[in-house]
Tab-separated table of C-alpha atoms in Angstrom:
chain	number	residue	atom	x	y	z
A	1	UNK	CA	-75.060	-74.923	-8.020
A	2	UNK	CA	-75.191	-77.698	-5.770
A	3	UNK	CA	-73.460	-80.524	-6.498
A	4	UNK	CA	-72.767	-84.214	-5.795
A	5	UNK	CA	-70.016	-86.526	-7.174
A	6	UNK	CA	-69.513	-90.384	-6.227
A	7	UNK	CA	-66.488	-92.030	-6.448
A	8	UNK	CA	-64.903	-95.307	-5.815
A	9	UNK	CA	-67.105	-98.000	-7.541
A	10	UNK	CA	-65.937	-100.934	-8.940
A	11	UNK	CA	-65.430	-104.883	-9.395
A	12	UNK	CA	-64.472	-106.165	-5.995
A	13	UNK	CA	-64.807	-110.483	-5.184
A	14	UNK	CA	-67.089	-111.462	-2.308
A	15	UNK	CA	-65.503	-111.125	1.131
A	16	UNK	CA	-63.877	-107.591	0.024
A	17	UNK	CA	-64.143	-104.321	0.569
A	18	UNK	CA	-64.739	-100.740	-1.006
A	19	UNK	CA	-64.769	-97.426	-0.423
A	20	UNK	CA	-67.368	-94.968	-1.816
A	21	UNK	CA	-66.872	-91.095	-1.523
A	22	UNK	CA	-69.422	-88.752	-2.572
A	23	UNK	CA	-67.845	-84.796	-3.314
A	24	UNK	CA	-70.341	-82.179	-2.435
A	25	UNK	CA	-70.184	-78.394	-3.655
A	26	UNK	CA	-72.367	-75.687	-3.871
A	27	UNK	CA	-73.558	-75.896	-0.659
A	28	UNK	CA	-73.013	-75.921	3.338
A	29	UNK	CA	-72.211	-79.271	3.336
A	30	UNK	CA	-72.106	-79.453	7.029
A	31	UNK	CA	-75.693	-78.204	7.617
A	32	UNK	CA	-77.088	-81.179	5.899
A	33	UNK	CA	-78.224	-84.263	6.732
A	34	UNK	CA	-76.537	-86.849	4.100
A	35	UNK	CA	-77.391	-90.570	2.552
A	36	UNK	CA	-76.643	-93.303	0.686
A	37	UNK	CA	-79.592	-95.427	-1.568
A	38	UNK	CA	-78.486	-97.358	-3.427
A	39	UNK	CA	-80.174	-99.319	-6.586
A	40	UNK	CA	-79.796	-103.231	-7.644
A	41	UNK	CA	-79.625	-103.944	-11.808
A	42	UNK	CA	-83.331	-103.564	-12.660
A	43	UNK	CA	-84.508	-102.667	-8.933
A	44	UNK	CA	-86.030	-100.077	-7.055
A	45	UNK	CA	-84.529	-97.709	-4.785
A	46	UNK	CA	-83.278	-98.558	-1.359
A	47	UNK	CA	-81.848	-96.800	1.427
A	48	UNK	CA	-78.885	-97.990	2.860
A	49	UNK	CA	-77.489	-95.008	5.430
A	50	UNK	CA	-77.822	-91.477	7.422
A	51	UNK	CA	-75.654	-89.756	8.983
A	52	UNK	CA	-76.362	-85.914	10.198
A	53	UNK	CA	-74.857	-82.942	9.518
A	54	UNK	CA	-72.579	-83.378	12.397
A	55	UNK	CA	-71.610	-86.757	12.050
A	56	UNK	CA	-74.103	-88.151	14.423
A	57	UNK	CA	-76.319	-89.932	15.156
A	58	UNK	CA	-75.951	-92.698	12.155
A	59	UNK	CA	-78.402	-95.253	10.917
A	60	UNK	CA	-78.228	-97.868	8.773
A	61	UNK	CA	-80.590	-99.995	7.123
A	62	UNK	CA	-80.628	-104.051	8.519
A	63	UNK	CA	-78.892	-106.004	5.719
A	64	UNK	CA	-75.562	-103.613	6.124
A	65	UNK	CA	-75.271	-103.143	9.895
A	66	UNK	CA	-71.863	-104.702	11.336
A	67	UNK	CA	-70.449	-104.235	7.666
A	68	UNK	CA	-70.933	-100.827	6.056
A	69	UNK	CA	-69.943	-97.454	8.015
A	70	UNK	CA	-70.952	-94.089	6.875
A	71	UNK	CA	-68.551	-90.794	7.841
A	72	UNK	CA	-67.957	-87.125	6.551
A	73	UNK	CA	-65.709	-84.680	6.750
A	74	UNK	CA	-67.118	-81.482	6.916
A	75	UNK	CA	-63.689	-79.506	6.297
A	76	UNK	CA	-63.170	-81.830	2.932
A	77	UNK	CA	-67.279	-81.715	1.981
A	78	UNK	CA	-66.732	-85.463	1.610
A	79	UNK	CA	-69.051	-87.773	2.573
A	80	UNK	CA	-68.045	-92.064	2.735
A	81	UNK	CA	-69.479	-95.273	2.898
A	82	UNK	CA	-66.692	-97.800	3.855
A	83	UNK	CA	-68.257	-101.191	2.369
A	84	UNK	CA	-66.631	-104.204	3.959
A	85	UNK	CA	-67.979	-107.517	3.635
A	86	UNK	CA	-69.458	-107.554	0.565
A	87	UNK	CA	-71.929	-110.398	-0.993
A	88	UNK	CA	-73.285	-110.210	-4.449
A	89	UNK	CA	-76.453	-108.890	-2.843
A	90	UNK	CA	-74.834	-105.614	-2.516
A	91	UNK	CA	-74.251	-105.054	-6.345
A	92	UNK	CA	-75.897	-101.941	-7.078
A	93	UNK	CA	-75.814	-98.137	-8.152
A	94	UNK	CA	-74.634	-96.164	-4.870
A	95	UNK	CA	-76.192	-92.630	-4.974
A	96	UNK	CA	-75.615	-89.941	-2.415
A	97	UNK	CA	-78.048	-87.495	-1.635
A	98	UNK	CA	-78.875	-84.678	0.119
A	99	UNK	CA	-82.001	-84.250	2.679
A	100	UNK	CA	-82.717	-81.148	4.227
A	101	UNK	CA	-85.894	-81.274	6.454
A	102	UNK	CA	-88.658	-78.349	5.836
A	103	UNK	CA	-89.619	-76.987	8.714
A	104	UNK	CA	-92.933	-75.331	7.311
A	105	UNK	CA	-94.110	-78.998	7.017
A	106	UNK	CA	-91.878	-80.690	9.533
A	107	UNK	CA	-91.023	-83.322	6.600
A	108	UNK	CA	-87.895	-84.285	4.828
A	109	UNK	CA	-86.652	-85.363	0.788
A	110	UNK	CA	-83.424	-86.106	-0.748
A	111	UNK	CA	-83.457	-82.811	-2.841
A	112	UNK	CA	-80.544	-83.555	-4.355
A	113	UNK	CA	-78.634	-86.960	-5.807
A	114	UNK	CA	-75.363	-87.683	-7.251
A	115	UNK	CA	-74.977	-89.238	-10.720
A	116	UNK	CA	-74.332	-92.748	-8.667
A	117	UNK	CA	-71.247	-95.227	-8.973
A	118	UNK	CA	-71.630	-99.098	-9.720
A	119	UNK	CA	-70.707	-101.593	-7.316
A	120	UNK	CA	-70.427	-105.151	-8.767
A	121	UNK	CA	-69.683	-108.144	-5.897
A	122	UNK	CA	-68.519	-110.980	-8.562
A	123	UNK	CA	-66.061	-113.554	-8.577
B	1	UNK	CA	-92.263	-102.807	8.989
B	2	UNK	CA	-93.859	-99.678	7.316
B	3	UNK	CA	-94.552	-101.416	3.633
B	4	UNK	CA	-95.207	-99.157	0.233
B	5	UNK	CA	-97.500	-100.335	-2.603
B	6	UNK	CA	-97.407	-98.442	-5.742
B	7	UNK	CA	-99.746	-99.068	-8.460
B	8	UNK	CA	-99.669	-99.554	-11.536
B	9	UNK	CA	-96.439	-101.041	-11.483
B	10	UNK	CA	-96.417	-100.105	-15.695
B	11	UNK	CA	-98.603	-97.973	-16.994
B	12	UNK	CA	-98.901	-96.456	-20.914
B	13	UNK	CA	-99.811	-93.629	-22.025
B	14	UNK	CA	-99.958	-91.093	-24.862
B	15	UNK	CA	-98.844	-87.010	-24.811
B	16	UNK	CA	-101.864	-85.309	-23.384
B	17	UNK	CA	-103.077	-87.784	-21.075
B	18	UNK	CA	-104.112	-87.255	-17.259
B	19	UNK	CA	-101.813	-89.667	-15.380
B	20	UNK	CA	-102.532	-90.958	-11.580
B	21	UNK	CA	-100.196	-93.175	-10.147
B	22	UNK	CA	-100.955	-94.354	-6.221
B	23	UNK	CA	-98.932	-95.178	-3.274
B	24	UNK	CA	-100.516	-97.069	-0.600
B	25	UNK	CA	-99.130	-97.512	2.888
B	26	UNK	CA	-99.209	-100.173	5.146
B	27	UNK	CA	-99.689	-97.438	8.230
B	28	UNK	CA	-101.202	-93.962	8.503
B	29	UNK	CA	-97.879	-91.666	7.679
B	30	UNK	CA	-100.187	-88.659	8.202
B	31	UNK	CA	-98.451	-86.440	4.602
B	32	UNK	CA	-94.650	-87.392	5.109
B	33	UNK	CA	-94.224	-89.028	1.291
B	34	UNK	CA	-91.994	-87.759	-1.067
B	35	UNK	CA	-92.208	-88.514	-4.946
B	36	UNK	CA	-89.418	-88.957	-7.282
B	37	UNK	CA	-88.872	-89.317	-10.703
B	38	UNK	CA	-86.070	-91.766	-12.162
B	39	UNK	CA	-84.694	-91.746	-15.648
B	40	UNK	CA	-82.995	-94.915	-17.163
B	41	UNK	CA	-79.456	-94.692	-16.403
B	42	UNK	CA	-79.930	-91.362	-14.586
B	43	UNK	CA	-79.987	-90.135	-10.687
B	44	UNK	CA	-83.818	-89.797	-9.160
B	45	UNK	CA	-85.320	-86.564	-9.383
B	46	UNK	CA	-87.001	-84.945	-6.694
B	47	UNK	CA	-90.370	-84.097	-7.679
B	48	UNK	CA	-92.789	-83.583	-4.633
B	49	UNK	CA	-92.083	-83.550	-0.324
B	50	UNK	CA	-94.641	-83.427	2.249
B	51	UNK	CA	-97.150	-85.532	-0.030
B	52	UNK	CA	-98.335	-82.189	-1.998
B	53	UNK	CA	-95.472	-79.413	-1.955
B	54	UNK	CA	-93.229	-79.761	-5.522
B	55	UNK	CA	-89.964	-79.269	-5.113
B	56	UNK	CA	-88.531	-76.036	-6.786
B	57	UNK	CA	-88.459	-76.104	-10.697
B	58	UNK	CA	-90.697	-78.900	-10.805
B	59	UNK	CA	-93.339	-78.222	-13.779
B	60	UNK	CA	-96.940	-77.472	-12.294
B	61	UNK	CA	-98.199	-80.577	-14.624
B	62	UNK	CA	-97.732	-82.569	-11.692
B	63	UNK	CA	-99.130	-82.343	-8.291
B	64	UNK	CA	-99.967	-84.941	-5.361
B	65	UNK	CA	-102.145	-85.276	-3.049
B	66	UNK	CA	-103.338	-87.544	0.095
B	67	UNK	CA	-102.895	-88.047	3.653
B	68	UNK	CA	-102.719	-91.341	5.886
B	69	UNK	CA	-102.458	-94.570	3.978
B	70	UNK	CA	-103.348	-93.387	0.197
B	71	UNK	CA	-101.343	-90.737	-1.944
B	72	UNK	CA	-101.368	-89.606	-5.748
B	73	UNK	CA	-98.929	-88.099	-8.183
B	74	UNK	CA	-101.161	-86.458	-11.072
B	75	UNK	CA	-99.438	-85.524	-14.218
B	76	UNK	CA	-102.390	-83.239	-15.988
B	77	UNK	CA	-101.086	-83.658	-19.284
B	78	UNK	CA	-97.913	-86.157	-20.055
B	79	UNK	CA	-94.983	-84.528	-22.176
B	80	UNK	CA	-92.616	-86.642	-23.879
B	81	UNK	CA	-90.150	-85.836	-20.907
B	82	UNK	CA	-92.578	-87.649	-18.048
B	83	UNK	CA	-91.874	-90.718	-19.702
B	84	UNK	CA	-89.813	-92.093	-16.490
B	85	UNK	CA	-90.152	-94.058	-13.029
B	86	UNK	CA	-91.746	-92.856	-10.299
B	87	UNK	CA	-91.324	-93.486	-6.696
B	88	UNK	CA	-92.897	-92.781	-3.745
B	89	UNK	CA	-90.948	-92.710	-0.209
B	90	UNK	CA	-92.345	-92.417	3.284
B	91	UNK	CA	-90.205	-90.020	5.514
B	92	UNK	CA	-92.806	-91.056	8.257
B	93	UNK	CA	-90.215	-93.093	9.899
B	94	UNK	CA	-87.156	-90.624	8.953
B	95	UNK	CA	-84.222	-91.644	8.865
B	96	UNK	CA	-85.242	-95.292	8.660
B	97	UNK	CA	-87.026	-94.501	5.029
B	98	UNK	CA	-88.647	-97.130	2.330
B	99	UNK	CA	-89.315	-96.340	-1.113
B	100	UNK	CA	-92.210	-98.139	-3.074
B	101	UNK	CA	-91.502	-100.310	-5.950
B	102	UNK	CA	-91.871	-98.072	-8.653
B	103	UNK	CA	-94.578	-97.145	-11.468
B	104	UNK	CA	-92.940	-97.358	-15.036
B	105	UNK	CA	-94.503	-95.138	-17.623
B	106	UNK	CA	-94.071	-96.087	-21.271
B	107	UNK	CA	-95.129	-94.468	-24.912
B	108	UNK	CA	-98.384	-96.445	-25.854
């Protein structure tokens, strides 16, 4: 059974920092392209990082560049998102989740999420 | 950027009803939309890739359809479990992905 666990979330003051992990089972962790979306109180969904099976190449959506980095450790099955930086923008559910592309129809999906872990930027 | 419009943005309906929801995009994505389904205070759920294909386990109530700038998600008849969010995402642009805003659907 595949499975995805975030860890990590918490209070943290603007200016901080925070470190998400995101325990994967069930699965070849390494074959898979990973992410992070994340969701504001009361929002939509929004993606906030890649990174591929083998650790590169790495995107990351505009508002987070030059402050959040994404990683994994394929021996571990532990995927991170090392939030520095943070504004109260950034409170939000982080989810990780898995996309494997189809090659039948040369598209992707995030087949799989975590349960997600709450960031709150607050003074 | 590639922009998502969903609409309706809330919609209500009753058990038994035929549900459309649309996703229009701001440029032709050719069928590279996913659909998800979100429960309050729960993960997304992925229901459909490739604009039409459902993911594995997903009930055949719903289906999609569309290519270019304007998708569906169909629910044929609404259980009490549909009652959710549902998001579209183009993959058009993988990995540099946007979702659309969401369609909430409520108990009339």
């Amino acid at each position: 059974e595949v499975q995805l666990v975030e860890s990590g979330g918490g209070l943290v003051q603007p200016g901080g920092s925070l470190r998400l992990s995101c325990a994967a089972s069930g699965f070849t962790f390494g074959a898979y392209t990973m992410n992070w979306v994340r969701q504001a109180p009361g929002k939509g969904l929004e993606w906030v990082s890649h990174i591929s099976g083998s650790g590169t190449p790495i995107y990351y959506t505009d508002s987070v560049k030059g402050r959040f980095t994404i990683s994994r450790d394929n021996v571990k099955n532990l995927l991170y998102l090392q939030m520095n930086s943070l504004r109260a923008e950034d409170t939000a559910v982080y989810y990780c989740a898995r996309a494997p592309y189809y090659y039948g129809s040369g598209s992707y999906s995030f087949d799989f999420w975590g349960q997600g872990t709450l960031v709150t930027v607050s003074s | 950027d590639l922009q998502l419009t969903q609409s309706p943005s809330f919609l209500s309906a009753s058990i038994g009803d035929r549900l459309t929801i649309t996703c229009r995009t701001s440029h032709d994505i050719a069928n590279y939309l996913a659909w998800y389904q979100q429960k309050p205070g729960k993960a997304p759920k992925a229901l459909i890739y490739a604009a039409s294909t459902l993911q594995s386990g997903v009930p055949s109530r719903f289906s999609g359809s569309g290519s270019g700038t304007e998708f569906t998600l169909t629910i044929s008849s609404l259980q009490p479990e549909d009652f959710a969010t549902y998001y579209c995402q183009q993959v058009n642009s993988y990995p540099l992905l946007t979702f659309g805003g969401g369609t909430k659907v409520q108990i009339k």
